[in-house]
Coordinates of C-alpha atoms and ligand atoms in Angstrom, one line a residue:
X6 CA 0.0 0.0 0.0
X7 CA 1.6 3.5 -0.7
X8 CA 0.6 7.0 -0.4
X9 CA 1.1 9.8 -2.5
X10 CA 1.8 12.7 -0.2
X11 CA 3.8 14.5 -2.5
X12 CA 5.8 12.9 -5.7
X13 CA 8.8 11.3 -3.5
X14 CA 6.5 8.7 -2.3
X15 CA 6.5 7.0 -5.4
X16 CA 9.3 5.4 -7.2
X17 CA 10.2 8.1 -9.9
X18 CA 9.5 5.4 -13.0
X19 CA 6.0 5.1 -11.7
X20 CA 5.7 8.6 -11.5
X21 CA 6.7 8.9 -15.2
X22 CA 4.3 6.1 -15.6
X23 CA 1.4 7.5 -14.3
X24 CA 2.0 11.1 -16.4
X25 CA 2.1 8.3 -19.7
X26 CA -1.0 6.5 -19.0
X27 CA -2.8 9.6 -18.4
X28 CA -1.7 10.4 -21.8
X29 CA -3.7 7.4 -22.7
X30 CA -6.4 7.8 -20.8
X31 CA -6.8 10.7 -22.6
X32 CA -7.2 9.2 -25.9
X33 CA -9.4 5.9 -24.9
X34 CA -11.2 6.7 -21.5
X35 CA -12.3 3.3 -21.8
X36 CA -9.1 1.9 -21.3
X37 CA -9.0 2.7 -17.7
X38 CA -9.2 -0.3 -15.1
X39 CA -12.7 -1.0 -13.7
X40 CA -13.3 0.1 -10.3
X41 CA -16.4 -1.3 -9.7
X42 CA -17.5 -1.3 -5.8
X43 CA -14.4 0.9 -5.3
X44 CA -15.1 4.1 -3.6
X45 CA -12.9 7.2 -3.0
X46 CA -13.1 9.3 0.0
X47 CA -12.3 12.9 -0.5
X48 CA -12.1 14.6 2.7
X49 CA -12.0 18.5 2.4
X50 CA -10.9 21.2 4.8
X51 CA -10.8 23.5 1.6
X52 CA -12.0 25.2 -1.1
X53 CA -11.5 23.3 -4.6
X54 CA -13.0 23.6 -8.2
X55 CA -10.5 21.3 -10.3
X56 CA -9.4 18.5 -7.7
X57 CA -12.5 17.8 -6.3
X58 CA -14.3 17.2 -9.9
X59 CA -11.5 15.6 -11.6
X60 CA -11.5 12.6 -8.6
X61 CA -15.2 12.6 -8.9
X62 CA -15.5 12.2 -12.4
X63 CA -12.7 9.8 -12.4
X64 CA -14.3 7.7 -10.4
X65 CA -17.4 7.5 -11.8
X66 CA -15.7 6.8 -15.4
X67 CA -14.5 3.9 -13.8
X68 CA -17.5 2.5 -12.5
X69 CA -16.5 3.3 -8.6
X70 CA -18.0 5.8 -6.7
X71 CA -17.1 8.8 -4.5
X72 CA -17.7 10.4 -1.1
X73 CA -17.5 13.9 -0.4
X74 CA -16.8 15.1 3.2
X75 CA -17.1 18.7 3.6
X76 CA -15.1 19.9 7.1
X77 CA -18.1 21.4 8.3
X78 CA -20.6 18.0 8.1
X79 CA -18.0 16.3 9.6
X80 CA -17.2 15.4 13.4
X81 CA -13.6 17.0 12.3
X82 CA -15.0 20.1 12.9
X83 CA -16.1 18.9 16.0
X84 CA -12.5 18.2 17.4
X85 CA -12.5 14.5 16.4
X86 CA -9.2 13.6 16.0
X87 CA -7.7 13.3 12.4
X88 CA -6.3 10.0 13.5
X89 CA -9.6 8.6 14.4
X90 CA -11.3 9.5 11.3
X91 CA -8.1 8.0 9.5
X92 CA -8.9 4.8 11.2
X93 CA -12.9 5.2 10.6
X94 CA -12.9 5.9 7.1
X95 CA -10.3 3.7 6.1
X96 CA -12.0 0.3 7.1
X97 CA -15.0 2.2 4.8
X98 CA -13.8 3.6 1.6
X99 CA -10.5 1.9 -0.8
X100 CA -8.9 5.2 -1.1
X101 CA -8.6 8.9 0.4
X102 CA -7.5 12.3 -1.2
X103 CA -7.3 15.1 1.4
X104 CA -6.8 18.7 1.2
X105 CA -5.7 20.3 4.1
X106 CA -3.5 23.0 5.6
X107 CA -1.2 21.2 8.0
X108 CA 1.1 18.9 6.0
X109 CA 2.2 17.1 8.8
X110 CA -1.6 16.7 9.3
X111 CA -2.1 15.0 6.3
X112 CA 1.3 12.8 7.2
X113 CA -0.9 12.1 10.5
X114 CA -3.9 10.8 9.1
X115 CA -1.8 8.7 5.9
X116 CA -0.2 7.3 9.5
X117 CA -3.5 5.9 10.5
X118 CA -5.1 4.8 7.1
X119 CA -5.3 1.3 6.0
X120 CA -5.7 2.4 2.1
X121 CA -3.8 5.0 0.0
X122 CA -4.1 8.3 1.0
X123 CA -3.7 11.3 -1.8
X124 CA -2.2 14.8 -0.7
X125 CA -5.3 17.2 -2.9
X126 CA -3.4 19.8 -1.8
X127 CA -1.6 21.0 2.0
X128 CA 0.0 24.3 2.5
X129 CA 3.6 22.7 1.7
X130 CA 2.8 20.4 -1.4
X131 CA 0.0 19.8 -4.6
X132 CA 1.9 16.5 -6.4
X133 CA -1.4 16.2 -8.5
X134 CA -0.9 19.5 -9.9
X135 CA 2.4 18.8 -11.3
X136 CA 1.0 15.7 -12.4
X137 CA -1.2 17.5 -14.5
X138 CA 1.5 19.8 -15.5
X139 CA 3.9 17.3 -16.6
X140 CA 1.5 16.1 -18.9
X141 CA 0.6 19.2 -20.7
X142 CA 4.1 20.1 -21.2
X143 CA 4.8 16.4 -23.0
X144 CA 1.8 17.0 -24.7
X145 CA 2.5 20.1 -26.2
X146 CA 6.1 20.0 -26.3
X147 CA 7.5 16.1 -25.7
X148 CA 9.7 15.5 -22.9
X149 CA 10.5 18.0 -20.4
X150 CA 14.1 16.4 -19.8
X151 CA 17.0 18.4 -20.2
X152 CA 15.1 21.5 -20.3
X153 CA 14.6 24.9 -18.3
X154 CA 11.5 25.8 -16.5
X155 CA 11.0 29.3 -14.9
X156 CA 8.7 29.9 -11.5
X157 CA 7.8 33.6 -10.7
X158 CA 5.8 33.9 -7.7
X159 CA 5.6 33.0 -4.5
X160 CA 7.5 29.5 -3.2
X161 CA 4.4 28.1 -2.0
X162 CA 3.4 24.3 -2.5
X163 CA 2.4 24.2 -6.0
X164 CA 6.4 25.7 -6.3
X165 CA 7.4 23.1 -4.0
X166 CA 6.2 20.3 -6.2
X167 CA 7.5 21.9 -9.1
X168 CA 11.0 21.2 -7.2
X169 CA 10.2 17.7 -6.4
X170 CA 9.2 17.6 -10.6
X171 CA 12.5 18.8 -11.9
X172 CA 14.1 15.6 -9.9
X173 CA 11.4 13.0 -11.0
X174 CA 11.2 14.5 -14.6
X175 CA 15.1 15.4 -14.6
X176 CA 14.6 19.5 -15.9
X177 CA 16.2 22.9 -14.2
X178 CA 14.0 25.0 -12.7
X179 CA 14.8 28.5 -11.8
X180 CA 12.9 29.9 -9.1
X181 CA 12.0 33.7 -9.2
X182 CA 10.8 34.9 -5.7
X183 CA 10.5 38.2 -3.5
X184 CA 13.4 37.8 -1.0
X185 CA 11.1 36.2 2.2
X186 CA 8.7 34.5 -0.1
X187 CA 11.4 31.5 -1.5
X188 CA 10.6 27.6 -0.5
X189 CA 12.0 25.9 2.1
X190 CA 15.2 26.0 2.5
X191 CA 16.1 22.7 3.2
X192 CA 13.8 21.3 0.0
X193 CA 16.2 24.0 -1.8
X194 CA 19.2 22.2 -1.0
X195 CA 18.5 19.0 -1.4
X196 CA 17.9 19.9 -4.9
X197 CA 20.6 22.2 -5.6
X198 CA 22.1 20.2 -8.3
X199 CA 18.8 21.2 -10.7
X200 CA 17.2 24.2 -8.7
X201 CA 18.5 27.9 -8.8
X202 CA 17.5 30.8 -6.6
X203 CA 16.6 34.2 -8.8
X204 CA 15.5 37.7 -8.5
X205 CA 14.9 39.4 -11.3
X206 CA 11.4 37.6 -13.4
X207 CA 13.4 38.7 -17.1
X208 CA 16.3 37.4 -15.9
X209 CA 14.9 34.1 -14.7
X210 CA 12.8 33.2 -17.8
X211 CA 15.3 34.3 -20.4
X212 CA 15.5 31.5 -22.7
X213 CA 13.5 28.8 -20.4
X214 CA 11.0 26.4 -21.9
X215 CA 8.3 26.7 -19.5
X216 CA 6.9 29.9 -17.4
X217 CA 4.8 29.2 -14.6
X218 CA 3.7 30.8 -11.6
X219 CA 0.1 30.8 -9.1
X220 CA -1.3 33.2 -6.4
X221 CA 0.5 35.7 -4.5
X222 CA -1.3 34.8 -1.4
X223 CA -2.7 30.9 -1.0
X224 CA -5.8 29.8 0.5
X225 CA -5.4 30.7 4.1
X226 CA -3.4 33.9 3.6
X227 CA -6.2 36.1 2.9
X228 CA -5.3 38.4 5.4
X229 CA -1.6 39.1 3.9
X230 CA -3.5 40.1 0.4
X231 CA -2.4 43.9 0.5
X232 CA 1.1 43.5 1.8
X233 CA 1.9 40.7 -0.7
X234 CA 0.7 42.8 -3.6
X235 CA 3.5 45.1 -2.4
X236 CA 6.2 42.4 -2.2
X237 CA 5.0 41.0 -5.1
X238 CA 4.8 44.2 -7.6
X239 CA 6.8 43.6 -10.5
X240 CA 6.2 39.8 -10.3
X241 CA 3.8 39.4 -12.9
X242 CA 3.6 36.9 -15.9
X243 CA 2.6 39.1 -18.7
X244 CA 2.6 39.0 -22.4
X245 CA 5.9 41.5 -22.2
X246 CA 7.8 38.1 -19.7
X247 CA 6.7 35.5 -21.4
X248 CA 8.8 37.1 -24.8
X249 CA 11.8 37.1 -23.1
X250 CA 11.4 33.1 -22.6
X251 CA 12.0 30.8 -25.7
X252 CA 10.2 31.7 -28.3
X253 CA 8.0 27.9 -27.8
X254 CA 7.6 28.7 -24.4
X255 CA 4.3 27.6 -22.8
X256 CA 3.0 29.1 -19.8
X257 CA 1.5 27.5 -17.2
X258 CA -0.8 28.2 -14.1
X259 CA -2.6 25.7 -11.9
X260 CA -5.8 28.0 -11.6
X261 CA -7.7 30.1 -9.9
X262 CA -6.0 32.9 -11.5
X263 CA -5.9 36.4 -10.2
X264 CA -6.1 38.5 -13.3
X265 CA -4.0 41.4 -12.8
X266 CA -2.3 40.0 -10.0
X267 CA 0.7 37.3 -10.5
X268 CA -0.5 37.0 -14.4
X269 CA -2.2 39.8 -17.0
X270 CA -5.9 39.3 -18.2
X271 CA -4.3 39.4 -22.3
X272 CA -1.7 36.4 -21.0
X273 CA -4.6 34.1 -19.4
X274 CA -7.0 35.0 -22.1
X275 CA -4.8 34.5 -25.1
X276 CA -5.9 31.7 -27.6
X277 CA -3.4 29.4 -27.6
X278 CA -3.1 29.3 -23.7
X279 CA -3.1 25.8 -22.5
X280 CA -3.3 26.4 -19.1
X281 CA -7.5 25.1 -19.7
X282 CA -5.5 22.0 -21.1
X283 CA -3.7 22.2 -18.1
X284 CA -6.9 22.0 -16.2
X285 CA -8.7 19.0 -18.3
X286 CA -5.4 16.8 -17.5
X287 CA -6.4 17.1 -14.1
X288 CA -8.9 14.7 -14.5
X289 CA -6.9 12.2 -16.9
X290 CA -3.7 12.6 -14.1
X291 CA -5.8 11.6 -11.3
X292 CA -7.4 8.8 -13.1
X293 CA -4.5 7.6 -13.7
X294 CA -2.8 8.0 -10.2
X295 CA -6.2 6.0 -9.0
X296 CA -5.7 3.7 -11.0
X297 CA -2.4 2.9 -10.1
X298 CA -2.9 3.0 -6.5
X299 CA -6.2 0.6 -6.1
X300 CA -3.8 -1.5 -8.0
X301 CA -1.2 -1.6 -5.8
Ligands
CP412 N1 -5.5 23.8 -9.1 C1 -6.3 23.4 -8.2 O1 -6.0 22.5 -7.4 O2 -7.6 23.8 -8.3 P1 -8.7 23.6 -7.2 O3 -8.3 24.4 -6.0 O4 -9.9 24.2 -7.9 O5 -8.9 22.2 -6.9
NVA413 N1 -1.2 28.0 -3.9 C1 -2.7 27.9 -4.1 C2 -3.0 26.7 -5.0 C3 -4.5 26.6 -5.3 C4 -4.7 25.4 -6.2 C5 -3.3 27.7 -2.7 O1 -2.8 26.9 -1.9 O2 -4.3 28.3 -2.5

């Protein structure tokens, strides 16, 4: 049995794996394993559009089913411990994606589960995301090995996969962040060898293959919204950036968007964005990842 609480819990090849048979998912839904009288459990203590629907739909194309526990209907709210509902739901439902804030939350109730248990996002990690994100990029481009991706934003945990992605998908990245707003530092150096620190966003994307960025202030952070518009002025992704990169570069963005904020309406809105590619390969991702793990 393995989790998937961010993409070092899996061997790499499977990783790699799972990105490719999304590909084919893609192509023949029906090719995807039955999961008859297999249901997911997605417990929620956030917000989410993409996640949410791509495991629900997933599921249902592959005959299994779904339940959706909302914080607030649940005794979590309540104080029951995340342990306890760990060991509840577990003997209940074949599989559990949670989004959370507390990673080591998450790590808690993977700790106590007797099935897989999926990180849909924690305040220090989103592996489906990148999932997603690897796909796109092979799909529009081929193989991501070997090149250069640039991050402009904030080092939150959509950046903090993309770090654990340039080791499992073997590309540079380049981080762009506001001094006090980089990723952990100890993630950082781990990954050293492919990872560079930058400060300037036209320095950082000239030439890369692959511009990406997300929110200046996560889910949670509400309350910082003014001041990180400050530290984040001159941070955007704009039409203007993105011709600095190579001149096949793709941007990416893992949505919501703030328009105006870390990327420009004309950017988001232009017609060959493939960031609403970006989105669909949710779904075929996390079928895939599913797949793989009610197999295991
Ligand atoms: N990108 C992403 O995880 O979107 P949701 O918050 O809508 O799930
Ligand atoms: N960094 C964002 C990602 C949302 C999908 C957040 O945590 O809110």
């Amino acid at each position: 049995m393995r989790h998937f609480l961010t993409l070092n819990d899996l061997p790499a090849a499977d990783v790699r794996a799972i990105v490719a048979r999304a590909s084919e998912l893609k192509a023949q839904p029906g090719l995807a394993a039955s999961q008859q009288r297999r249901t997911l459990g997605l417990v929620f203590e956030k917000a989410s559009t993409r996640t949410r629907v791509a495991f629900e739909v997933a599921m249902a194309q592959m005959d299994g089913s779904s339940v959706f526990i909302a914080t607030g209907d649940s005794q979590l709210s309540r104080g029951e411990p995340v342990e306890d509902t760990a060991r509840v739901l577990s003997r209940m439902v074949d599989c559990i994606a949670m989004r959370t804030s507390d990673h080591g939350r998450l790590e808690r109730f993977a700790r106590h589960s007797r099935v897989p248990v999926i990180n849909a996002l924690s305040n220090d990690f989103h592996p489906c995301q990148l999932l997603a994100d690897m796909q796109t990029f092979a799909e529009h481009r081929g193989a991501i090995a070997g090149r250069t991706a640039a991050w402009v934003g904030d080092g939150n945990n959509v950046c903090q996969s993309w770090i654990n992605a340039a080791a499992v998908f073997d590309f540079s990245l380049r981080l762009c962040c506001p001094a006090g707003f980089e990723p952990d530092a100890q993630l950082l150096a781990a990954n050293a060898d492919r990872v560079s620190l930058w400060r300037r966003p036209e320095a950082a994307v000239t030439g890369a293959g692959l511009v990406v960025t997300d929110v200046w202030a996560s889910m949670g952070q509400e309350e910082e919204n003014a001041a990180r518009r400050e530290a984040f002025a001159g941070y955007q992704v704009d039409a203007e950036l993105m011709a600095k990169a190579a001149p096949d570069a793709l941007f990416l963005h893992c949505l919501p968007a703030h328009r105006g904020e870390e990327v420009s309406a004309e950017l988001l809105e232009r017609c060959d964005a493939v960031i609403w590619d970006e989105a669909e390969n949710r779904l075929h991702t996390q079928k895939a990842l599913l797949e793989y793990l009610l197999a295991s």
